[in-house]
């Protein structure tokens, strides 16, 4: 699906807001080191609806509801947990019913989650993550979005190095600050 540069720029700008609704999730669920109970999982899944509520509230406050660019944001927040095969949530959308921007963000979000260490898991290697996506291309994830990811290894590794260096710099700053306080 060909899209113009403006579309790409808005996806880039809005993608970090995909989990905005998680601010409404209690820390004991959000930061839990082990598996979530069915009740906790249900609560966690509610972050999509809460995110849409927050986006809509902000849109009304700033008078941007209804613009095309606003719809890109709503689609990312509201559909990034939909699965290409229809098994996702909150609506069970499938295939191209899922807006392209949400399909792109779904791949990016899961790749980041897999390749990042968490209290309950080690970071996967890029090879492990790419294999995971290739196994699920066309079922859980849009095959074109997966192909866009796995064919850009050098770009991805450059981004990972840049963010690792930035994280190291911020950690060093924080440690120096704590020593001087």
XYZ file of C-alpha atoms in Angstrom:
181
model
C 0.000 0.000 0.000
C 1.833 3.065 -1.212
C 1.717 5.989 1.177
C 3.229 9.440 0.940
C 6.012 10.927 3.047
C 3.518 12.760 5.275
C 1.905 9.450 6.243
C 5.307 7.969 7.110
C 6.183 11.037 9.177
C 2.923 10.876 11.155
C 3.389 7.168 11.854
C 6.918 7.968 13.051
C 5.625 10.760 15.304
C 2.607 8.911 16.683
C 4.054 5.398 17.122
C 5.557 6.162 20.555
C 2.030 6.933 21.818
C 0.667 3.463 20.999
C 0.573 2.370 24.668
C -0.611 5.701 26.074
C -3.434 3.923 27.903
C -0.956 2.023 30.068
C -0.780 5.073 32.333
C -4.139 3.851 33.648
C -2.808 0.373 34.482
C -1.738 -0.162 38.112
C 2.008 -0.696 38.598
C 1.459 -4.068 40.289
C 0.103 -5.309 36.943
C 2.269 -3.267 34.604
C 5.525 -4.173 36.353
C 4.686 -7.726 37.415
C 7.706 -9.988 37.010
C 5.705 -13.138 36.261
C 2.750 -14.168 34.136
C -0.470 -12.217 34.514
C -3.581 -13.860 35.929
C -6.625 -13.917 33.621
C -8.060 -10.939 35.536
C -4.788 -9.009 35.304
C -4.521 -9.783 31.590
C -8.062 -8.496 31.047
C -7.181 -5.321 32.939
C -3.984 -4.925 30.889
C -5.902 -5.340 27.635
C -8.056 -2.406 28.736
C -5.143 -0.060 28.043
C -6.259 0.171 24.417
C -9.661 1.596 25.338
C -8.150 3.895 27.949
C -5.644 5.128 25.367
C -8.439 5.965 22.938
C -10.307 7.810 25.691
C -7.206 9.890 26.422
C -6.559 10.627 22.745
C -10.175 11.655 22.199
C -10.134 13.890 25.277
C -6.972 15.618 24.058
C -8.390 15.960 20.545
C -11.518 17.679 21.845
C -9.446 19.960 24.079
C -7.191 21.027 21.192
C -9.798 20.968 18.407
C -8.047 18.360 16.254
C -10.699 15.617 16.238
C -11.672 14.481 12.769
C -8.512 15.451 10.913
C -6.864 12.774 8.768
C -3.700 12.925 10.843
C -5.710 12.472 14.020
C -7.153 9.268 12.571
C -3.619 7.904 12.129
C -3.039 8.436 15.859
C -6.391 6.873 16.791
C -5.695 3.883 14.546
C -2.286 3.300 16.107
C -3.580 3.550 19.678
C -6.759 1.574 18.995
C -5.531 -1.193 16.710
C -1.883 -1.992 17.520
C -2.917 -5.234 19.279
C -5.022 -6.524 16.404
C -3.575 -9.604 14.678
C -3.542 -10.154 10.929
C -5.441 -13.440 11.366
C -8.206 -11.801 13.434
C -7.102 -13.242 16.790
C -6.086 -9.889 18.303
C -7.963 -7.333 20.351
C -9.980 -5.228 21.037
C -12.154 -5.744 17.919
C -10.745 -8.901 16.338
C -10.013 -7.097 13.074
C -8.257 -9.128 10.381
C -6.023 -8.476 7.385
C -6.510 -5.128 5.731
C -9.354 -4.251 8.109
C -6.474 -3.300 10.398
C -5.157 0.123 9.386
C -1.676 -0.006 7.859
C -0.249 2.284 10.531
C -1.397 -0.137 13.256
C 0.077 -3.127 11.395
C 3.417 -1.321 11.134
C 3.426 -0.327 14.804
C 2.436 -3.856 15.879
C 5.573 -5.276 14.258
C 7.799 -2.520 15.654
C 6.308 -2.831 19.155
C 6.707 -6.607 19.343
C 10.222 -6.463 17.886
C 11.204 -3.925 20.554
C 9.602 -6.024 23.293
C 11.346 -9.202 22.153
C 14.786 -7.645 21.802
C 14.616 -5.752 25.113
C 15.400 -7.289 28.493
C 12.534 -7.350 30.977
C 12.471 -8.361 34.653
C 10.887 -11.649 33.590
C 12.908 -12.408 30.403
C 16.227 -11.923 28.660
C 16.489 -9.879 25.483
C 16.173 -11.976 22.345
C 18.817 -11.676 19.660
C 17.785 -10.062 16.396
C 18.115 -13.464 14.709
C 15.674 -15.012 17.192
C 13.238 -12.131 16.738
C 13.468 -12.242 12.938
C 12.790 -15.999 12.975
C 9.762 -15.415 15.237
C 8.351 -12.844 12.817
C 9.056 -14.959 9.757
C 7.156 -17.858 11.391
C 4.150 -15.596 12.054
C 4.203 -13.517 8.857
C 0.772 -13.641 7.255
C -0.903 -15.017 10.388
C -0.319 -12.856 13.438
C 1.565 -10.129 11.528
C 1.184 -8.540 8.105
C 3.740 -10.294 5.870
C 4.666 -7.035 4.098
C 5.389 -5.317 7.418
C 7.495 -8.288 8.523
C 9.425 -8.197 5.243
C 10.040 -4.459 5.744
C 11.542 -5.264 9.145
C 13.696 -8.291 8.368
C 15.181 -6.831 5.183
C 16.547 -3.809 7.053
C 18.934 -5.476 9.501
C 21.695 -2.876 9.112
C 19.305 0.032 9.716
C 17.794 -1.715 12.725
C 21.187 -2.467 14.249
C 22.247 1.168 13.744
C 19.107 2.316 15.573
C 19.747 -0.182 18.376
C 23.328 1.066 18.754
C 22.158 4.676 18.827
C 19.578 3.996 21.521
C 21.975 1.841 23.550
C 24.509 4.677 23.528
C 21.821 7.174 24.549
C 20.650 4.876 27.357
C 24.235 4.452 28.576
C 24.665 8.241 28.550
C 21.453 8.777 30.533
C 22.351 6.061 33.048
C 25.773 7.661 33.518
C 24.169 11.068 33.995
C 21.739 9.634 36.542
C 24.532 7.892 38.484
C 26.651 11.072 38.531
C 23.647 13.048 39.724
C 22.954 10.580 42.548
C 26.603 10.741 43.678
C 26.419 14.541 43.920
C 23.089 14.825 45.703
